[in-house]
Amino acid sequence: MKAIVLNEAGGIDKLTYQDIEKPILKSGEILVKVKDIGMNPMDVHIRSNEQILTMFMGSDRPVILGWDISGDVVEKADDVTDFKIGDAVFGATMGKGYAEYVATKTDRFVRKPANITYQEAAALPVVGITAWEALVVLGKVKKGDKVLIHAGSGGVGHIAIQLAKHLGAKVIATSSAKNRDFILSLGADQHIDYTTENFYEVLSDIDFVLDPLGGETRIQSVDVVKKGGIIVSIVPLNFEEAQKNAQEKGINLIILRGQGNKEEMESLAGLLSKGIIKPHVTAVYPFAQMKEAHLAIESKRTVGKIVVEL
Ligand SMILES: NC(=O)c1ccc[n+]([C@@H]2O[C@H](COP(=O)([O-])OP(=O)(O)OC[C@H]3O[C@@H](n4cnc5c(N)ncnc54)[C@H](OP(=O)(O)O)[C@@H]3O)[C@@H](O)[C@H]2O)c1
């Protein structure tokens, strides 16, 4: 089968096309014929840094990257009862996604609702799980809460805006001016262009912040949250200063590393099927252009999600 393997971390030239054996199913696994692969910044972080690559994938080489996939079940292990052959599915597999066929556990996989495309389905798992765990599990965002979503035009942000609106929050989201209309079209009540306006000078009494940026943005976010409020940051680096400031103000700053599980994926699929959330796929690359897809993610300027199609 066609696959893209990595023998070592580095630039996009390390993404190597290769014909390899189709995976053999283990107990508890389904074999998915992949239609689309959802791209995430983690694909780039892991591809480019040997230490991060080893942390996520272990020390065996070559490895196959790729987390979010959609496709059809073409085989299943005897002990798999939650799927049948022919099911259209989507979910998060732990690596292995850049391939024609993926053998995966089913614990983060669910059936694709009929009203969404394979591309939209592949775009959702990692960002959907992250937004869900941030807003629902940790933030317990509720009706009337004032919610600030940084990078609202990004993968995580654009789902988080839709989810926060569904939960009944008043939503303020940041991006540059070119993504203002996109953010408002997702239901945000207010947009802040971070290139011309300092959010920390115009906002106050925020109940919940989603921080996909870290750095100064995370530190400045502490200034706009009310006592007892919550910041969920999904950048697990250099958060000590922000955490110290948050503690002093009685704000709960939580660093989230999204995990995901079947129940969360089922909840997300339910929202997709009702049209309550929709992943916005703004670019589709053929499998032969995986390197270009990596460059697009690396630019940090993509809007919504980009997917790679087999
Ligand atoms: N911990 C976890 O479980 C977890 C899970 C998923 C993602 N992440 C991490 O979260 C981060 C975001 O992921 P993502 O998929 O949402 O990223 P993304 O899709 O690459 O985000 C791109 C968007 O960010 C916006 N942006 C960039 N700088 C900004 C700024 N200073 N202020 C406001 N908006 C800004 C851009 O809009 P403009 O072009 O308008 O600036 C662009 O639309 C990544 O570092 C990723 O690795 C962590």
Short mmCIF file of C-alpha atoms and ligand atoms in Angstrom, two decimals:
data_model
loop_
_atom_site.label_atom_id
_atom_site.label_comp_id
_atom_site.label_asym_id
_atom_site.label_seq_id
_atom_site.Cartn_x
_atom_site.Cartn_y
_atom_site.Cartn_z
CA MET A 1 0.00 0.00 0.00
CA LYS A 2 0.97 3.65 -0.40
CA ALA A 3 2.33 5.32 2.72
CA ILE A 4 4.47 8.25 3.80
CA VAL A 5 7.16 7.22 6.26
CA LEU A 6 9.67 9.11 8.34
CA ASN A 7 13.13 7.65 9.03
CA GLU A 8 14.20 10.63 11.10
CA ALA A 9 12.84 14.02 12.12
CA GLY A 10 13.61 17.09 10.04
CA GLY A 11 12.27 19.22 7.18
CA ILE A 12 9.52 18.28 4.76
CA ASP A 13 12.07 16.38 2.63
CA LYS A 14 12.03 13.71 5.37
CA LEU A 15 8.45 12.77 4.42
CA THR A 16 9.19 9.76 2.23
CA TYR A 17 6.71 8.03 -0.09
CA GLN A 18 7.04 4.26 0.10
CA ASP A 19 5.13 1.11 -0.80
CA ILE A 20 4.79 -0.96 2.36
CA GLU A 21 2.86 -4.04 3.49
CA LYS A 22 -0.77 -3.52 4.41
CA PRO A 23 -1.03 -3.71 8.25
CA ILE A 24 -2.15 -6.98 9.84
CA LEU A 25 -4.99 -6.58 12.31
CA LYS A 26 -4.47 -7.20 16.00
CA SER A 27 -7.17 -7.93 18.54
CA GLY A 28 -9.53 -4.98 19.03
CA GLU A 29 -8.60 -3.31 15.75
CA ILE A 30 -10.38 -2.30 12.56
CA LEU A 31 -8.71 -1.79 9.19
CA VAL A 32 -9.74 1.53 7.68
CA LYS A 33 -9.30 2.32 3.98
CA VAL A 34 -8.40 5.95 4.35
CA LYS A 35 -10.25 8.62 2.35
CA ASP A 36 -8.99 11.78 4.05
CA ILE A 37 -6.37 12.81 6.59
CA GLY A 38 -6.93 15.86 8.81
CA MET A 39 -3.80 17.95 9.32
CA ASN A 40 -2.78 19.42 12.69
CA PRO A 41 0.13 21.54 13.94
CA MET A 42 1.25 18.45 15.90
CA ASP A 43 2.06 16.75 12.56
CA VAL A 44 4.63 19.49 11.96
CA HIS A 45 5.94 19.66 15.54
CA ILE A 46 6.51 15.90 15.57
CA ARG A 47 7.95 15.69 12.06
CA SER A 48 10.51 18.38 12.70
CA ASN A 49 11.96 17.49 16.11
CA GLU A 50 13.62 14.14 16.91
CA GLN A 51 12.95 14.45 20.64
CA ILE A 52 9.24 15.12 20.13
CA LEU A 53 9.10 12.38 17.49
CA THR A 54 10.51 9.85 19.96
CA MET A 55 8.24 11.10 22.73
CA PHE A 56 5.13 10.48 20.61
CA MET A 57 6.18 7.54 18.45
CA GLY A 58 8.91 5.70 20.39
CA SER A 59 12.39 5.04 19.03
CA ASP A 60 11.62 2.51 16.23
CA ARG A 61 12.08 3.88 12.70
CA PRO A 62 10.59 4.30 10.20
CA VAL A 63 7.32 5.63 11.58
CA ILE A 64 4.15 6.87 9.96
CA LEU A 65 2.66 10.17 11.15
CA GLY A 66 -0.99 11.17 10.93
CA TRP A 67 -3.66 11.34 13.63
CA ASP A 68 -7.03 12.30 12.17
CA ILE A 69 -8.55 10.08 9.50
CA SER A 70 -11.84 9.22 7.85
CA GLY A 71 -12.57 6.24 5.65
CA ASP A 72 -14.34 2.90 5.40
CA VAL A 73 -13.95 -0.22 7.55
CA VAL A 74 -12.69 -2.99 5.25
CA GLU A 75 -11.70 -5.59 7.87
CA LYS A 76 -12.22 -6.06 11.59
CA ALA A 77 -10.79 -8.29 14.29
CA ASP A 78 -13.19 -10.98 15.56
CA ASP A 79 -13.55 -9.29 18.94
CA VAL A 80 -14.63 -5.92 17.49
CA THR A 81 -18.36 -5.52 18.02
CA ASP A 82 -18.88 -1.78 17.61
CA PHE A 83 -18.23 -1.65 13.85
CA LYS A 84 -19.03 -3.74 10.80
CA ILE A 85 -17.33 -3.99 7.44
CA GLY A 86 -18.51 -1.19 5.18
CA ASP A 87 -19.07 1.36 7.97
CA ALA A 88 -17.94 4.89 7.14
CA VAL A 89 -15.93 6.00 10.16
CA PHE A 90 -13.73 8.78 11.47
CA GLY A 91 -11.52 9.27 14.47
CA ALA A 92 -8.08 9.80 15.93
CA THR A 93 -5.50 7.09 15.47
CA MET A 94 -2.20 7.44 17.29
CA GLY A 95 0.10 8.01 14.31
CA LYS A 96 -0.15 5.72 11.25
CA GLY A 97 -2.57 7.97 9.39
CA TYR A 98 -0.47 8.82 6.30
CA ALA A 99 -1.28 5.56 4.57
CA GLU A 100 -3.80 3.90 2.29
CA TYR A 101 -4.87 1.54 5.09
CA VAL A 102 -4.72 2.07 8.85
CA ALA A 103 -5.14 -0.64 11.48
CA THR A 104 -6.45 1.10 14.58
CA LYS A 105 -8.06 0.53 17.96
CA THR A 106 -11.64 1.73 17.96
CA ASP A 107 -11.59 3.73 21.19
CA ARG A 108 -11.53 7.13 19.43
CA PHE A 109 -13.55 6.08 16.37
CA VAL A 110 -17.22 6.53 15.57
CA ARG A 111 -19.50 6.29 12.54
CA LYS A 112 -19.48 9.27 10.19
CA PRO A 113 -22.85 11.04 10.22
CA ALA A 114 -24.40 10.93 6.74
CA ASN A 115 -24.73 14.71 6.53
CA ILE A 116 -20.98 15.39 6.65
CA THR A 117 -18.35 14.59 4.05
CA TYR A 118 -15.29 12.38 4.60
CA GLN A 119 -13.20 15.57 4.36
CA GLU A 120 -15.17 17.29 7.12
CA ALA A 121 -15.04 14.15 9.24
CA ALA A 122 -11.25 13.88 8.94
CA ALA A 123 -10.97 17.53 9.94
CA LEU A 124 -12.65 17.08 13.31
CA PRO A 125 -11.14 14.55 15.76
CA VAL A 126 -8.11 16.27 17.37
CA VAL A 127 -9.57 19.78 17.31
CA GLY A 128 -13.03 18.58 18.31
CA ILE A 129 -11.72 16.54 21.24
CA THR A 130 -9.55 19.48 22.35
CA ALA A 131 -12.38 22.01 22.18
CA TRP A 132 -14.73 19.58 23.97
CA GLU A 133 -12.31 18.82 26.80
CA ALA A 134 -11.47 22.53 27.19
CA LEU A 135 -14.99 23.96 27.18
CA VAL A 136 -17.19 21.13 28.39
CA VAL A 137 -15.02 18.90 30.63
CA LEU A 138 -12.66 21.45 32.21
CA GLY A 139 -14.36 24.81 31.62
CA LYS A 140 -17.93 23.66 32.27
CA VAL A 141 -18.95 26.63 30.13
CA LYS A 142 -22.61 27.48 30.62
CA LYS A 143 -25.33 29.81 29.40
CA GLY A 144 -24.42 33.46 29.83
CA ASP A 145 -20.69 32.91 30.40
CA LYS A 146 -18.35 35.40 28.73
CA VAL A 147 -15.89 33.30 26.75
CA LEU A 148 -12.71 34.45 24.97
CA ILE A 149 -11.37 32.20 22.21
CA HIS A 150 -7.91 33.15 20.96
CA ALA A 151 -7.02 32.21 17.38
CA GLY A 152 -10.70 31.70 16.63
CA SER A 153 -9.98 31.17 12.92
CA GLY A 154 -7.68 28.20 13.60
CA GLY A 155 -8.48 24.52 13.78
CA VAL A 156 -9.25 24.36 17.49
CA GLY A 157 -10.63 27.91 17.70
CA HIS A 158 -13.23 27.59 14.95
CA ILE A 159 -14.76 24.52 16.57
CA ALA A 160 -14.50 26.09 20.04
CA ILE A 161 -16.50 29.14 18.91
CA GLN A 162 -19.32 26.93 17.62
CA LEU A 163 -19.30 24.79 20.76
CA ALA A 164 -19.27 27.81 23.09
CA LYS A 165 -22.26 29.32 21.26
CA HIS A 166 -24.07 25.99 21.53
CA LEU A 167 -23.42 26.05 25.30
CA GLY A 168 -25.08 29.48 25.45
CA ALA A 169 -21.99 31.61 26.00
CA LYS A 170 -21.27 35.13 24.79
CA VAL A 171 -18.23 34.60 22.58
CA ILE A 172 -15.38 36.95 21.80
CA ALA A 173 -12.72 35.65 19.42
CA THR A 174 -9.40 36.93 18.11
CA SER A 175 -7.65 36.72 14.74
CA SER A 176 -6.28 39.18 12.20
CA ALA A 177 -8.72 41.33 10.22
CA LYS A 178 -8.80 39.03 7.18
CA ASN A 179 -10.50 36.32 9.24
CA ARG A 180 -13.05 38.58 10.94
CA ASP A 181 -15.98 37.61 8.69
CA PHE A 182 -15.17 33.91 9.07
CA ILE A 183 -15.18 34.22 12.86
CA LEU A 184 -18.47 36.15 12.92
CA SER A 185 -20.00 33.60 10.51
CA LEU A 186 -19.27 30.90 13.11
CA GLY A 187 -21.51 32.74 15.59
CA ALA A 188 -19.00 34.79 17.58
CA ASP A 189 -20.58 37.89 19.11
CA GLN A 190 -17.43 40.01 18.95
CA HIS A 191 -14.17 39.92 17.00
CA ILE A 192 -10.87 41.43 18.06
CA ASP A 193 -8.15 42.00 15.49
CA TYR A 194 -5.00 41.28 17.47
CA THR A 195 -2.89 43.27 15.00
CA THR A 196 -4.62 46.58 15.78
CA GLU A 197 -6.23 46.12 19.20
CA ASN A 198 -4.96 44.79 22.53
CA PHE A 199 -7.61 42.42 23.87
CA TYR A 200 -6.36 43.00 27.44
CA GLU A 201 -7.18 46.71 27.14
CA VAL A 202 -10.76 46.23 26.00
CA LEU A 203 -11.96 43.08 27.79
CA SER A 204 -12.69 42.32 31.44
CA ASP A 205 -14.76 39.96 33.60
CA ILE A 206 -14.23 36.99 31.28
CA ASP A 207 -15.38 33.62 32.69
CA PHE A 208 -13.40 31.35 30.41
CA VAL A 209 -10.45 31.69 28.00
CA LEU A 210 -9.28 29.13 25.47
CA ASP A 211 -5.60 29.76 24.76
CA PRO A 212 -4.11 28.00 21.72
CA LEU A 213 -1.18 30.48 21.55
CA GLY A 214 0.71 30.52 24.86
CA GLY A 215 3.47 33.12 25.41
CA GLU A 216 2.45 36.74 25.98
CA THR A 217 -1.17 36.04 25.03
CA ARG A 218 -1.48 33.58 27.91
CA ILE A 219 0.10 36.01 30.37
CA GLN A 220 -2.11 38.89 29.18
CA SER A 221 -5.20 36.68 29.37
CA VAL A 222 -4.84 36.49 33.15
CA ASP A 223 -5.65 40.23 33.26
CA VAL A 224 -9.08 39.87 31.63
CA VAL A 225 -10.47 36.91 33.60
CA LYS A 226 -12.65 37.39 36.66
CA LYS A 227 -11.73 35.85 40.01
CA GLY A 228 -12.78 32.20 39.99
CA GLY A 229 -12.61 32.10 36.19
CA ILE A 230 -10.76 29.54 34.09
CA ILE A 231 -8.08 29.65 31.39
CA VAL A 232 -7.50 26.44 29.49
CA SER A 233 -4.24 26.59 27.58
CA ILE A 234 -3.36 23.94 25.02
CA VAL A 235 0.27 24.98 24.67
CA PRO A 236 2.13 22.92 27.29
CA LEU A 237 5.31 25.03 27.31
CA ASN A 238 6.68 27.87 29.47
CA PHE A 239 3.45 28.47 31.37
CA GLU A 240 5.00 29.09 34.81
CA GLU A 241 4.74 32.91 34.82
CA ALA A 242 1.11 32.87 33.65
CA GLN A 243 0.28 30.18 36.21
CA LYS A 244 1.85 32.15 39.05
CA ASN A 245 -0.07 35.32 38.08
CA ALA A 246 -3.28 33.31 37.72
CA GLN A 247 -2.89 31.76 41.17
CA GLU A 248 -2.36 35.20 42.71
CA LYS A 249 -5.62 36.41 41.11
CA GLY A 250 -7.65 33.34 42.06
CA ILE A 251 -7.90 32.15 38.45
CA ASN A 252 -7.57 28.50 37.48
CA LEU A 253 -5.06 28.12 34.63
CA ILE A 254 -5.21 24.56 33.31
CA ILE A 255 -2.81 23.08 30.76
CA LEU A 256 -4.68 20.62 28.57
CA ARG A 257 -3.22 17.78 26.59
CA GLY A 258 -6.29 16.44 24.82
CA GLN A 259 -6.84 12.70 25.19
CA GLY A 260 -10.22 11.89 23.71
CA ASN A 261 -12.38 8.83 24.14
CA LYS A 262 -15.31 7.14 22.47
CA GLU A 263 -17.91 9.00 24.53
CA GLU A 264 -16.50 12.39 23.54
CA MET A 265 -16.31 11.32 19.89
CA GLU A 266 -19.96 10.17 20.08
CA SER A 267 -20.95 13.55 21.55
CA LEU A 268 -19.11 15.37 18.77
CA ALA A 269 -20.66 13.14 16.10
CA GLY A 270 -24.09 13.95 17.58
CA LEU A 271 -23.42 17.69 17.25
CA LEU A 272 -22.19 17.19 13.67
CA SER A 273 -25.26 15.22 12.71
CA LYS A 274 -27.53 17.98 14.02
CA GLY A 275 -25.52 20.66 12.20
CA ILE A 276 -24.61 22.32 15.54
CA ILE A 277 -20.89 22.20 14.75
CA LYS A 278 -19.28 22.03 11.34
CA PRO A 279 -15.58 21.68 10.54
CA HIS A 280 -14.64 24.19 7.85
CA VAL A 281 -12.25 22.62 5.37
CA THR A 282 -10.58 25.49 3.54
CA ALA A 283 -7.97 23.56 1.53
CA VAL A 284 -7.63 20.00 0.26
CA TYR A 285 -4.27 18.63 -0.87
CA PRO A 286 -3.76 15.38 -2.80
CA PHE A 287 -1.68 12.69 -1.04
CA ALA A 288 1.17 13.48 -3.43
CA GLN A 289 1.32 16.99 -1.92
CA MET A 290 1.68 16.12 1.76
CA LYS A 291 4.82 18.27 1.88
CA GLU A 292 2.84 21.32 0.72
CA ALA A 293 0.21 20.56 3.36
CA HIS A 294 2.97 20.55 6.00
CA LEU A 295 4.25 23.91 4.73
CA ALA A 296 0.74 25.37 4.93
CA ILE A 297 0.37 24.23 8.56
CA GLU A 298 3.86 25.52 9.33
CA SER A 299 2.82 29.00 8.12
CA LYS A 300 0.38 29.19 11.10
CA ARG A 301 -1.99 31.10 8.82
CA THR A 302 -4.43 28.37 7.80
CA VAL A 303 -8.13 29.03 8.35
CA GLY A 304 -10.36 26.31 9.79
CA LYS A 305 -8.83 22.99 8.72
CA ILE A 306 -6.85 21.60 5.83
CA VAL A 307 -7.07 17.97 4.80
CA VAL A 308 -5.08 15.61 2.60
CA GLU A 309 -7.06 13.33 0.31
CA LEU A 310 -6.06 9.85 -0.82
N1 LIG B 1 -2.74 20.36 23.88
C1 LIG B 1 -3.55 19.84 22.97
O1 LIG B 1 -4.24 18.84 23.24
C2 LIG B 1 -3.62 20.44 21.60
C3 LIG B 1 -4.57 19.98 20.68
C4 LIG B 1 -4.66 20.61 19.44
C5 LIG B 1 -3.80 21.67 19.14
N2 LIG B 1 -2.85 22.05 20.03
C6 LIG B 1 -1.95 23.17 19.74
O2 LIG B 1 -2.72 24.36 19.72
C7 LIG B 1 -2.16 25.27 18.79
C8 LIG B 1 -3.25 25.74 17.84
O3 LIG B 1 -3.72 24.65 17.05
P1 LIG B 1 -4.70 24.94 15.83
O4 LIG B 1 -4.89 23.65 15.10
O5 LIG B 1 -5.92 25.68 16.27
O6 LIG B 1 -3.76 25.94 14.98
P2 LIG B 1 -3.92 26.56 13.54
O7 LIG B 1 -5.16 26.03 12.88
O8 LIG B 1 -2.64 26.39 12.85
O9 LIG B 1 -4.11 28.12 13.86
C9 LIG B 1 -3.99 29.01 12.80
C10 LIG B 1 -4.81 30.27 13.10
O10 LIG B 1 -4.26 30.94 14.22
C11 LIG B 1 -4.50 32.34 14.05
N3 LIG B 1 -3.49 33.08 14.81
C12 LIG B 1 -2.15 32.98 14.71
N4 LIG B 1 -1.55 33.83 15.57
C13 LIG B 1 -2.56 34.48 16.24
C14 LIG B 1 -2.57 35.46 17.27
N5 LIG B 1 -1.46 35.98 17.79
N6 LIG B 1 -3.79 35.87 17.74
C15 LIG B 1 -4.94 35.35 17.23
N7 LIG B 1 -4.97 34.42 16.24
C16 LIG B 1 -3.80 34.00 15.76
C17 LIG B 1 -4.37 32.55 12.56
O11 LIG B 1 -5.19 33.62 12.18
P3 LIG B 1 -4.53 34.93 11.48
O12 LIG B 1 -3.90 34.42 10.20
O13 LIG B 1 -5.71 35.80 11.29
O14 LIG B 1 -3.49 35.44 12.45
C18 LIG B 1 -4.81 31.21 11.94
O15 LIG B 1 -6.11 31.25 11.37
C19 LIG B 1 -0.99 24.54 18.12
O16 LIG B 1 0.21 24.87 18.76
C20 LIG B 1 -1.30 23.07 18.37
O17 LIG B 1 -0.16 22.25 18.39
C21 LIG B 1 -2.75 21.47 21.26
#
